Short mmCIF file of C-alpha atoms in Angstrom, two decimals:
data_model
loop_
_atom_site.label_atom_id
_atom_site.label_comp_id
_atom_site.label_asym_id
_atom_site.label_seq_id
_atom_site.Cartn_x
_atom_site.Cartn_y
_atom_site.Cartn_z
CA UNK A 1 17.03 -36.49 12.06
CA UNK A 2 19.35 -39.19 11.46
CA UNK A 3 22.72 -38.20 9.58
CA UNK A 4 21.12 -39.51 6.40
CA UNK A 5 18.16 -37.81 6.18
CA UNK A 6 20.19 -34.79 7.37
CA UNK A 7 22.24 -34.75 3.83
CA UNK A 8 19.07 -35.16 2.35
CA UNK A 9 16.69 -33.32 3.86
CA UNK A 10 17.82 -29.84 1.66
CA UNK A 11 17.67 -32.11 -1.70
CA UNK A 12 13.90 -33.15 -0.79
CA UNK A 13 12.50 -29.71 -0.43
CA UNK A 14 14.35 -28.05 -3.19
CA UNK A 15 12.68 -31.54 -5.57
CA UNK A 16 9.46 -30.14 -4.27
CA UNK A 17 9.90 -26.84 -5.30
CA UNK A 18 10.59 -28.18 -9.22
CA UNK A 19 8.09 -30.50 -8.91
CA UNK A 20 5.29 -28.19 -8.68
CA UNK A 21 6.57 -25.89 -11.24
CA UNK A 22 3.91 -25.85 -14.43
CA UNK A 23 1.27 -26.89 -11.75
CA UNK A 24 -2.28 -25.06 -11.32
CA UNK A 25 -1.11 -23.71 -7.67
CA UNK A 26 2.09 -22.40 -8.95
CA UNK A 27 0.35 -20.57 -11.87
CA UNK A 28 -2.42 -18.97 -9.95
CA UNK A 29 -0.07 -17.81 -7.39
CA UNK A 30 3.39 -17.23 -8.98
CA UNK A 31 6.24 -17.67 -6.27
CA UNK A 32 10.28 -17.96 -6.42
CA UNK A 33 12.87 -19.05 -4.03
CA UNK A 34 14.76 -16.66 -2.72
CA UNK A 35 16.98 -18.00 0.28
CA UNK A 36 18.65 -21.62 0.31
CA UNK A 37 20.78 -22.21 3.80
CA UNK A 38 22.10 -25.88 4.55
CA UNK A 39 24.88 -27.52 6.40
CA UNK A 40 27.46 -28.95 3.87
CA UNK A 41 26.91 -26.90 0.79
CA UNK A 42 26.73 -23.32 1.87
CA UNK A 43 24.19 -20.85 1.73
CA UNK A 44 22.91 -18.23 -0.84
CA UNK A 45 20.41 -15.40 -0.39
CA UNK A 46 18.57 -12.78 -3.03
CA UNK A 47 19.47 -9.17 -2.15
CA UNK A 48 16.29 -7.40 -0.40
CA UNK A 49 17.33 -4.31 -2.65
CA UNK A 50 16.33 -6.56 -5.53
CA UNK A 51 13.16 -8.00 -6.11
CA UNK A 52 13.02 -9.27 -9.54
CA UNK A 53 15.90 -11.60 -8.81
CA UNK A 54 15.46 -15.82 -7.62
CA UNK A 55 17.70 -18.97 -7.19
CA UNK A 56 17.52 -21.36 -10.51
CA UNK A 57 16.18 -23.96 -8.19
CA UNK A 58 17.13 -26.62 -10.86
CA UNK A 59 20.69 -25.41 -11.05
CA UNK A 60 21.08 -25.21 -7.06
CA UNK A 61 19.47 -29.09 -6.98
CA UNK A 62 22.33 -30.01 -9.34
CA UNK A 63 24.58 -28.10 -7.66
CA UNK A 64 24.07 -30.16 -4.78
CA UNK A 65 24.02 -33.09 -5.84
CA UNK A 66 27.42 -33.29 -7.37
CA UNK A 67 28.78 -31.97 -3.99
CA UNK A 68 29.24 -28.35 -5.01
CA UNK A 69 29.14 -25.62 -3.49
CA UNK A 70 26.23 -22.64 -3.45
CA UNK A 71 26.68 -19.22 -4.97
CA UNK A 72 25.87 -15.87 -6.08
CA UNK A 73 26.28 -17.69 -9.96
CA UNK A 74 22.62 -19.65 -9.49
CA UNK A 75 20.60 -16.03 -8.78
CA UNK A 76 19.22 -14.75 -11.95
CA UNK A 77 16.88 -11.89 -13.03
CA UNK A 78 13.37 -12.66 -13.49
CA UNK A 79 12.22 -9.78 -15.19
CA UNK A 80 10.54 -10.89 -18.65
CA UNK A 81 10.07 -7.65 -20.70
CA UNK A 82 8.52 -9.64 -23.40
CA UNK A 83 5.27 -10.64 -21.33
CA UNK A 84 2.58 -8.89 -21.68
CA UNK A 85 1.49 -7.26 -18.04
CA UNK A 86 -2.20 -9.17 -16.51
CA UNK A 87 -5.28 -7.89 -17.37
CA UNK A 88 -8.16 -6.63 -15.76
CA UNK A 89 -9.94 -9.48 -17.24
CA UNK A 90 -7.28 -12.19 -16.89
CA UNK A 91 -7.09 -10.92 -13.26
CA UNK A 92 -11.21 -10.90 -12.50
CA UNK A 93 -11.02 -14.50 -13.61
CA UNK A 94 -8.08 -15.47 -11.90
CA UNK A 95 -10.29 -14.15 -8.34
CA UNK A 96 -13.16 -16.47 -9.69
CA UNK A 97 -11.25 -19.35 -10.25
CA UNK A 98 -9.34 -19.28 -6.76
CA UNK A 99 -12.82 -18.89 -5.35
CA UNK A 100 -14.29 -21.74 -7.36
CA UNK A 101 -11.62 -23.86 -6.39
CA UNK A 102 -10.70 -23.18 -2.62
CA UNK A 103 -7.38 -22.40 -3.52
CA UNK A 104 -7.56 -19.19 -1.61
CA UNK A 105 -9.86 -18.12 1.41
CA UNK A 106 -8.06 -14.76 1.62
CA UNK A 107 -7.18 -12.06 -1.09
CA UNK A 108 -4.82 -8.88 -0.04
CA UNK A 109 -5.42 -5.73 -2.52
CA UNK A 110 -2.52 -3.23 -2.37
CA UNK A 111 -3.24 -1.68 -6.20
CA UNK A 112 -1.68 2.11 -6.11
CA UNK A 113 -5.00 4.44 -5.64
CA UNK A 114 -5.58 6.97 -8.14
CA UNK A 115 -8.30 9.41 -7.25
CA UNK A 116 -8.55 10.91 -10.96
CA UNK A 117 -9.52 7.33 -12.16
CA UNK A 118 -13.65 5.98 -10.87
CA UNK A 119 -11.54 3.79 -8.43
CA UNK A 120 -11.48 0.54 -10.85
CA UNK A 121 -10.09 -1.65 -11.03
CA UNK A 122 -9.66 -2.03 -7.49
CA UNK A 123 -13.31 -1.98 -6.48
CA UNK A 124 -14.09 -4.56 -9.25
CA UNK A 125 -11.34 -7.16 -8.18
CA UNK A 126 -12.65 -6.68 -4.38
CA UNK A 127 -16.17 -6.89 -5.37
CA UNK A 128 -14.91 -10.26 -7.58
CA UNK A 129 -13.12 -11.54 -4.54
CA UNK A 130 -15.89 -10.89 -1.92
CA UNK A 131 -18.35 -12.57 -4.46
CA UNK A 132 -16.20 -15.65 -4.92
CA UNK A 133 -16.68 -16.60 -0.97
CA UNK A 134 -13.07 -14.98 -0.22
CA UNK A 135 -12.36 -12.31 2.64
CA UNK A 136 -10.53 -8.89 1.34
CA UNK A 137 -7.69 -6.99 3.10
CA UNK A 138 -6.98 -3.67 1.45
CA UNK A 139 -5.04 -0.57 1.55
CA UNK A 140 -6.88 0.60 -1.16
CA UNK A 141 -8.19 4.02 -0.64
CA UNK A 142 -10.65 3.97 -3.47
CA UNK A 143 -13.41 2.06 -2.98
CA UNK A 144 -14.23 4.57 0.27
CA UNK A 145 -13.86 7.31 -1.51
CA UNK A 146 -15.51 6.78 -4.46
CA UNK A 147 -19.05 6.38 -5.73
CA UNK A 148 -20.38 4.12 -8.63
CA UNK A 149 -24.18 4.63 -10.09
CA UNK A 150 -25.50 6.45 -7.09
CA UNK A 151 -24.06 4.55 -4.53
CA UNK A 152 -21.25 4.62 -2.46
CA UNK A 153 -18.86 1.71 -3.27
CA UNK A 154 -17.77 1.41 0.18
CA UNK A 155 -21.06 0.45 1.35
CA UNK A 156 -22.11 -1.75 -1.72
CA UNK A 157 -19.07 -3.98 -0.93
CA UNK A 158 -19.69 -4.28 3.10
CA UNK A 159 -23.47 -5.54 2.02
CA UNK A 160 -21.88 -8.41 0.15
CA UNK A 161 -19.45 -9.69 2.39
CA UNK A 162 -22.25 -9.37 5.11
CA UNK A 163 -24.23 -11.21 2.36
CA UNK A 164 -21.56 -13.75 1.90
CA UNK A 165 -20.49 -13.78 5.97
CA UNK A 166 -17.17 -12.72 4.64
CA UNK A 167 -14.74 -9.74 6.17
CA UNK A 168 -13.65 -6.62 3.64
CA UNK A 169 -11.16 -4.98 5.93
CA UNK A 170 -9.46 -2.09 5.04
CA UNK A 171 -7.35 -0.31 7.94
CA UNK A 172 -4.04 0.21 6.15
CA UNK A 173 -6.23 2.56 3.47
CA UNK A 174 -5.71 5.87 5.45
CA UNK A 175 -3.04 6.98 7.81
CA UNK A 176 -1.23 3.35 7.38
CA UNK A 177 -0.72 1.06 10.24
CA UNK A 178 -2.98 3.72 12.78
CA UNK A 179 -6.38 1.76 13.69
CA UNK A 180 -8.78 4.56 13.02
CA UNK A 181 -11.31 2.59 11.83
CA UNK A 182 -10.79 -0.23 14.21
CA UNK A 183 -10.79 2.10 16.69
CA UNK A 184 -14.36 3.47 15.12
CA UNK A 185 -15.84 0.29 15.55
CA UNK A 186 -14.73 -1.28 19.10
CA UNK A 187 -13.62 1.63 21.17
CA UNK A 188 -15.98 4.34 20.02
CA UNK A 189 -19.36 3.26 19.21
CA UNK A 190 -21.44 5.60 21.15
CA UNK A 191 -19.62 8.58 19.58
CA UNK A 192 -21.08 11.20 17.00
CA UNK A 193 -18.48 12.69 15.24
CA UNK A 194 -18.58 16.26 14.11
CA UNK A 195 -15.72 16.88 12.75
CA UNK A 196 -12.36 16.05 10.97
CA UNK A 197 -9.21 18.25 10.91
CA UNK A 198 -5.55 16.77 10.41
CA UNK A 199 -2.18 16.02 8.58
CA UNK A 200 -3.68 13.66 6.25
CA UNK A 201 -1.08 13.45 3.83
CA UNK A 202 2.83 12.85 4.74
CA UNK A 203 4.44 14.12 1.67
CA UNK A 204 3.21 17.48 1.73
CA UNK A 205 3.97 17.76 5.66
CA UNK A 206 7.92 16.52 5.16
CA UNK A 207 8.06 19.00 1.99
CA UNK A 208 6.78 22.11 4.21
CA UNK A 209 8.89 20.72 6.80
CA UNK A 210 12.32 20.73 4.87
CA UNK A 211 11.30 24.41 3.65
CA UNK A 212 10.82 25.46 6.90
CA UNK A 213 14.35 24.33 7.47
CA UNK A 214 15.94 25.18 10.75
CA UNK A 215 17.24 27.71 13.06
CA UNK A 216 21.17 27.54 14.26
CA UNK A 217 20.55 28.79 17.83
CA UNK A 218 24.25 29.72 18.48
CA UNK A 219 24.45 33.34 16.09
CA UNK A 220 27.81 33.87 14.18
CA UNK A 221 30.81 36.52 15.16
CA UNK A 222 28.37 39.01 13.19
CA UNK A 223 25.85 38.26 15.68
CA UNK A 224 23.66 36.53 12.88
CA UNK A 225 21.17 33.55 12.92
CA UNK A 226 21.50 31.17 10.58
CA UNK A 227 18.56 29.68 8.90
CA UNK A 228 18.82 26.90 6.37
CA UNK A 229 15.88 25.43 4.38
CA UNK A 230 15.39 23.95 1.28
CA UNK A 231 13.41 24.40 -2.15
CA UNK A 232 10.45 23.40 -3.08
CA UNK A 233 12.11 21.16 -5.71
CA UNK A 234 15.23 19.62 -3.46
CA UNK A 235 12.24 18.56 -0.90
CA UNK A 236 10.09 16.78 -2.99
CA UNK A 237 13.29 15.23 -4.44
CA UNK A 238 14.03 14.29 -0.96
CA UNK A 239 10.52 12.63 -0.31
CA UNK A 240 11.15 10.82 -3.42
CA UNK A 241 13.98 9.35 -2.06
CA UNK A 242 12.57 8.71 0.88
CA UNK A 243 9.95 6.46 -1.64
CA UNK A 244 6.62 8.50 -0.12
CA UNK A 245 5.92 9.98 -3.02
CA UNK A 246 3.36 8.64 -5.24
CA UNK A 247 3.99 7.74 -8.88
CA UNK A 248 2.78 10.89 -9.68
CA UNK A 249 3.86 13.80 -7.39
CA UNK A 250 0.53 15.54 -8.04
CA UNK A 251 -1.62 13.54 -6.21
CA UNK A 252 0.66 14.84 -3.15
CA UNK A 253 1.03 17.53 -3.78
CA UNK A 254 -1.71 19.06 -5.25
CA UNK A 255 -4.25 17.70 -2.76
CA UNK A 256 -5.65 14.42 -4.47
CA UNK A 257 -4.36 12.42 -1.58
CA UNK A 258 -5.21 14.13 1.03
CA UNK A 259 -8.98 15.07 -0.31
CA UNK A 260 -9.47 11.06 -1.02
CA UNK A 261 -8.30 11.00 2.92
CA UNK A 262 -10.62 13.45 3.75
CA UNK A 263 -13.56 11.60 1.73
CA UNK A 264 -13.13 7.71 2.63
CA UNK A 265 -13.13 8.98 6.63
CA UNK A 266 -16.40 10.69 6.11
CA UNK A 267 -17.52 7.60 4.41
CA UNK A 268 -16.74 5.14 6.56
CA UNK A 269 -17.72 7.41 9.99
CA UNK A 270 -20.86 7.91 8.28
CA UNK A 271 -21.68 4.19 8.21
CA UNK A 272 -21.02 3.73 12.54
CA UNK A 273 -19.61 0.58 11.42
CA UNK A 274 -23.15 -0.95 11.22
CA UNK A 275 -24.34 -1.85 8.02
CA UNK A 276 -27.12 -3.93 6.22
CA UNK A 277 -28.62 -4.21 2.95
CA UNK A 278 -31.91 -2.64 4.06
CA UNK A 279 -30.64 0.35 6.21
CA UNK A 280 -30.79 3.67 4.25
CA UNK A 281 -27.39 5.91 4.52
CA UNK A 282 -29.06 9.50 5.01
CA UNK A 283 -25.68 11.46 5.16
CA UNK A 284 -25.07 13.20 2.09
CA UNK A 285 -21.08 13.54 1.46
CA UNK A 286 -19.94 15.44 -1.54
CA UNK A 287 -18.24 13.71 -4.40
CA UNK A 288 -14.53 13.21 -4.63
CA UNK A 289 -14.61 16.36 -7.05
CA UNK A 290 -16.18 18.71 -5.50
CA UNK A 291 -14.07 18.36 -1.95
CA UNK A 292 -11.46 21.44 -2.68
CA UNK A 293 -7.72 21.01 -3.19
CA UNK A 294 -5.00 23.35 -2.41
CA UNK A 295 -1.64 22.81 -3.86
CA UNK A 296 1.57 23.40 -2.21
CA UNK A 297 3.82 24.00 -5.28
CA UNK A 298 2.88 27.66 -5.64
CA UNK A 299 4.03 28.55 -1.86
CA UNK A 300 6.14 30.92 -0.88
CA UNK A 301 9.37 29.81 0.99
CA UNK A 302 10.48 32.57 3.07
CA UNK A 303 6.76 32.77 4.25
CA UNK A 304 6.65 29.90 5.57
CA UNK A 305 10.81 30.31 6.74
CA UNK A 306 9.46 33.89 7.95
CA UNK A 307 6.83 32.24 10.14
CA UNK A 308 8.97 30.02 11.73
CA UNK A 309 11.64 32.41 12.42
CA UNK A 310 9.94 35.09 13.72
CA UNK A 311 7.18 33.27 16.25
CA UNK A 312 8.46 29.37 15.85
CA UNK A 313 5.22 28.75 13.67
CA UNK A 314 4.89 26.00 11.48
CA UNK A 315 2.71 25.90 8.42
CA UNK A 316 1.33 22.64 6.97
CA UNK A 317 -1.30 21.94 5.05
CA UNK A 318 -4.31 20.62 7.71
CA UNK A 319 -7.70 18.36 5.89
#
């Protein structure tokens, strides 16, 4: 660029970003500016550790323009604790209208699973999405493990995007970033599986894992081993630190997780990846309910510390 448009280059995009403020795009798909870097006026960045902050764009553009330099005085707080938080509804016809409009060709669906609610209103907004002409990426557990008026959800929402020659992928729903179902589909189509058996849920395996503690292999001058381990209450306070623990613990650590898990595999692997609206799904899975729970809360410590120290055993709790 010639010097020129150099000085001006930072002014142009920031009159962009005011420009389009009030505008249908902006509205359907709220967005902030968090980072500013140029050559003459200095730079300014929000803090990753907080999210509800931005750069007053229109401040920064005036900032500029009078030759000033950028700083820490144009980020402000954009929480607004006297708006009312989206609807279900507002939200269902927000996913019409960026269908209707081609605003969007892709919606991402990362609602916090509950698997004491039906699954809604995650399966709604997906089914909404799909049915609007948009591909779905989700890490929502609940629409594979739960079933709505006889039918499982999971397969009522591949039939549509088939139907619609969309994609509803979901491999971030169990075990995170680990392509099981990918996997499934591409590497292991001419297996049957017969059974599933692991560590579904990480909370409960770092809580057993801090009671267990550990063993000081060099003894004292009494000739004693020590063994340090933690509570029941100081790990899960650690997981919560840690920010693996759901909203509410229970779901953790009572089993909820791990039995939604345990449910959406059995779903999916039932399926063989090959659906279509006239196939009939003859496995019969039991519903989220009736899979049994067992809680970790009512545990006893030095059983599991006992196990470890006498024959190096771990206990966790195995899906």
């Amino acid at each position: 660029l010639e010097k020129s448009e150099k000085d001006d280059s930072c002014r142009q995009c920031l009159r962009v970003a005011t420009s389009s403020s009030g505008s249908f795009a902006s509205e359907l798909v709220p967005w902030k500016v968090v980072g500013i870097i140029t050559r003459r006026h200095g730079s300014i960045c929000v803090s990753f550790s907080s999210p509800s902050e931005e750069i007053n764009v229109k401040d920064a553009l005036d900032r500029i323009r009078t030759g000033g330099i950028l700083d820490a005085a144009l980020v402000r707080d954009t929480v607004d604790t006297s708006k009312a938080a989206t609807t279900d509804d507002e939200t269902t016809k927000l996913l019409k209208e960026l269908g209707k409009t081609r605003t969007a060709n892709i919606v991402v669906e990362a609602i916090p699973s509950n698997p004491k609610t039906n699954g809604e209103p995650a399966i709604s907004f997906i089914r909404t999405a799909l049915q609007a002409g948009m591909h779905v990426a989700s890490a929502n557990k609940c629409p594979l493990a739960h079933k709505q008026s006889d039918k499982e959800s999971y397969f009522e929402l591949q039939e549509i995007a088939k139907r619609k020659g969309k994609l509803y992928l979901h491999e971030s729903a169990v075990m995170d970033g680990v392509p099981i179902f990918s996997l499934w589909n591409n590497s292991l189509q001419n297996v049957t599986c017969t059974k599933i058996r692991g560590l579904l849920n990480s909370t409960t395996t770092m809580i057993l894992s801090r009671i267990e503690g550990h063993i000081n292999d060099v003894p004292d001058s009494d000739g004693q081993v020590e063994h340090v381990g933690e509570t029941f209450e100081e790990a899960l306070e650690a997981a919560k630190r840690m920010g693996i623990v759901e909203t509410d613990d229970s779901l953790d650590t009572d089993g909820w997780d791990a039995a939604m898990k345990l449910r959406a595999l059995c779903v999916f692997l039932s399926s063989s990846g090959k659906l279509s609206s006239s196939q009939e799904h003859v496995v019969s899975i039991p519903p989220l309910e009736a899979v049994a729970r067992d809680s970790i809360r009512q545990i006893d410590p030095e059983l599991i510390r006992g196990a470890f120290r006498t024959s190096r055993k771990k206990m966790r709790s195995v899906a």
